[in-house]
Amino acid sequence: IRTAKYSVLIILFTFIALFFIEITQHIRIHPVQYILIGSALIIYYTLLLSLSEQTGFNVAYGIASAATIALITAYASTFLKKQTFLLASLLLVFYGFIFFITLLEDYALLTGSIGLFMVVAALMYASRKINWYST
């Protein structure tokens, strides 16, 4: 399946988003909560694969992504409170970006590389004022 090679990115992006929300907003996220969200992310790929056998890739991607984003957002709302919208927005961007690069064939590597470069630049910019030794 086309998105299997991007699975690490989705999982990594989600955990980085949670971690940065935790650090910048001074919210404590328990390791069990990270594990449960990670479980939802892993099950996403099973859901995507099983749906794509029945509906085709684009529809399956939409359904599986919407369901996973809704599940993670609903669960995270119990401990993120005001930052829930931020997490949901980031997840929509992540899943949208991965969908976009899976549709590209000849330019997928170039687009993905530029996108990842921009993500790292944004993370570096966002973390520039964090005192890592005081957290």
Protein backbone atom coordinates (compact mmCIF):
# COMPACT_ATOMS: atom_id res chain seq x y z
CA ILE A 1 0.00 0.00 0.00
CA ARG A 2 1.26 3.46 -0.87
CA THR A 3 1.09 4.98 2.58
CA ALA A 4 2.91 2.15 4.36
CA LYS A 5 6.26 3.73 3.57
CA TYR A 6 5.04 6.96 5.18
CA SER A 7 3.77 5.28 8.34
CA VAL A 8 6.80 6.31 10.36
CA LEU A 9 6.21 9.94 9.38
CA ILE A 10 2.60 9.97 10.53
CA ILE A 11 3.51 8.33 13.84
CA LEU A 12 6.54 10.58 14.33
CA PHE A 13 4.64 13.76 13.39
CA THR A 14 1.85 12.91 15.82
CA PHE A 15 4.19 12.19 18.71
CA ILE A 16 6.25 15.31 18.01
CA ALA A 17 3.07 17.40 17.97
CA LEU A 18 1.97 15.91 21.30
CA PHE A 19 5.42 16.38 22.80
CA PHE A 20 5.64 20.02 21.73
CA ILE A 21 2.17 20.73 23.08
CA GLU A 22 3.19 19.03 26.32
CA ILE A 23 6.40 21.06 26.62
CA THR A 24 5.15 24.46 25.46
CA GLN A 25 1.82 24.37 27.30
CA HIS A 26 3.18 22.71 30.46
CA ILE A 27 0.75 19.81 30.22
CA ARG A 28 1.72 16.38 31.50
CA ILE A 29 0.88 13.55 29.12
CA HIS A 30 1.25 10.12 30.66
CA PRO A 31 3.18 7.39 28.80
CA VAL A 32 0.01 5.27 28.75
CA GLN A 33 -1.72 8.07 26.86
CA TYR A 34 1.12 8.11 24.32
CA ILE A 35 0.82 4.31 24.00
CA LEU A 36 -2.93 4.46 23.41
CA ILE A 37 -2.52 7.14 20.75
CA GLY A 38 0.27 5.08 19.19
CA SER A 39 -2.06 2.09 19.13
CA ALA A 40 -4.67 4.13 17.27
CA LEU A 41 -2.01 5.16 14.75
CA ILE A 42 -0.96 1.57 14.16
CA ILE A 43 -4.54 0.38 13.77
CA TYR A 44 -5.06 3.20 11.25
CA TYR A 45 -2.97 1.27 8.72
CA THR A 46 -4.98 -1.92 9.19
CA LEU A 47 -8.16 0.09 8.77
CA LEU A 48 -6.78 1.80 5.67
CA LEU A 49 -5.73 -1.49 4.10
CA SER A 50 -9.02 -3.26 4.79
CA LEU A 51 -11.09 -0.32 3.56
CA SER A 52 -9.00 0.14 0.42
CA GLU A 53 -9.72 -3.44 -0.60
CA GLN A 54 -13.43 -2.56 -0.59
CA THR A 55 -13.65 1.08 -1.63
CA GLY A 56 -10.46 2.13 -3.37
CA PHE A 57 -7.54 4.05 -1.99
CA ASN A 58 -8.82 7.64 -1.99
CA VAL A 59 -12.11 6.86 -0.23
CA ALA A 60 -10.39 4.51 2.20
CA TYR A 61 -7.76 7.13 3.02
CA GLY A 62 -10.47 9.70 3.71
CA ILE A 63 -12.49 7.39 5.94
CA ALA A 64 -9.54 5.92 7.85
CA SER A 65 -7.90 9.33 8.31
CA ALA A 66 -11.10 11.03 9.46
CA ALA A 67 -11.85 8.21 11.90
CA THR A 68 -8.33 8.20 13.32
CA ILE A 69 -8.12 11.97 13.63
CA ALA A 70 -11.53 12.02 15.32
CA LEU A 71 -10.54 9.23 17.72
CA ILE A 72 -7.22 10.82 18.69
CA THR A 73 -8.77 14.27 18.99
CA ALA A 74 -11.65 13.03 21.13
CA TYR A 75 -9.28 11.14 23.41
CA ALA A 76 -6.77 13.99 23.61
CA SER A 77 -9.53 16.45 24.50
CA THR A 78 -9.71 14.78 27.92
CA PHE A 79 -6.19 15.92 28.79
CA LEU A 80 -5.32 18.71 26.34
CA LYS A 81 -8.41 20.88 26.91
CA LYS A 82 -7.73 24.17 25.03
CA GLN A 83 -4.98 22.69 22.86
CA THR A 84 -7.27 20.05 21.34
CA PHE A 85 -8.01 22.24 18.32
CA LEU A 86 -4.27 22.72 17.76
CA LEU A 87 -3.67 18.96 17.77
CA ALA A 88 -6.62 18.32 15.45
CA SER A 89 -5.37 20.98 13.04
CA LEU A 90 -1.88 19.54 13.02
CA LEU A 91 -3.20 16.03 12.39
CA LEU A 92 -5.29 17.31 9.46
CA VAL A 93 -2.20 18.94 7.98
CA PHE A 94 -0.09 15.80 8.50
CA TYR A 95 -2.61 13.43 6.95
CA GLY A 96 -3.29 15.88 4.14
CA PHE A 97 0.41 16.20 3.38
CA ILE A 98 0.90 12.43 3.31
CA PHE A 99 -2.14 12.03 1.04
CA PHE A 100 -0.80 14.69 -1.28
CA ILE A 101 2.62 13.09 -1.63
CA THR A 102 1.11 9.64 -2.17
CA LEU A 103 -0.78 11.03 -5.16
CA LEU A 104 2.41 12.35 -6.72
CA GLU A 105 4.52 9.88 -8.61
CA ASP A 106 7.46 11.60 -10.25
CA TYR A 107 7.70 14.42 -7.69
CA ALA A 108 6.86 12.54 -4.48
CA LEU A 109 10.46 12.41 -3.24
CA LEU A 110 11.11 16.07 -4.03
CA THR A 111 7.84 17.26 -2.49
CA GLY A 112 8.27 15.04 0.56
CA SER A 113 11.84 16.23 1.10
CA ILE A 114 10.86 19.88 0.84
CA GLY A 115 7.91 19.30 3.18
CA LEU A 116 10.07 17.53 5.75
CA PHE A 117 12.67 20.28 5.52
CA MET A 118 9.93 22.81 6.26
CA VAL A 119 8.70 20.74 9.23
CA VAL A 120 12.19 20.55 10.73
CA ALA A 121 12.64 24.29 10.18
CA ALA A 122 9.30 24.97 11.90
CA LEU A 123 10.24 22.72 14.82
CA MET A 124 13.59 24.45 15.19
CA TYR A 125 11.89 27.85 15.11
CA ALA A 126 9.18 26.80 17.59
CA SER A 127 11.69 25.32 20.02
CA ARG A 128 14.23 28.12 19.96
CA LYS A 129 13.08 29.65 23.26
CA ILE A 130 12.47 26.43 25.16
CA ASN A 131 14.88 25.95 28.02
CA TRP A 132 15.30 22.19 27.67
CA TYR A 133 17.14 21.89 30.98
CA SER A 134 14.30 23.40 32.99
CA THR A 135 11.53 21.13 31.67
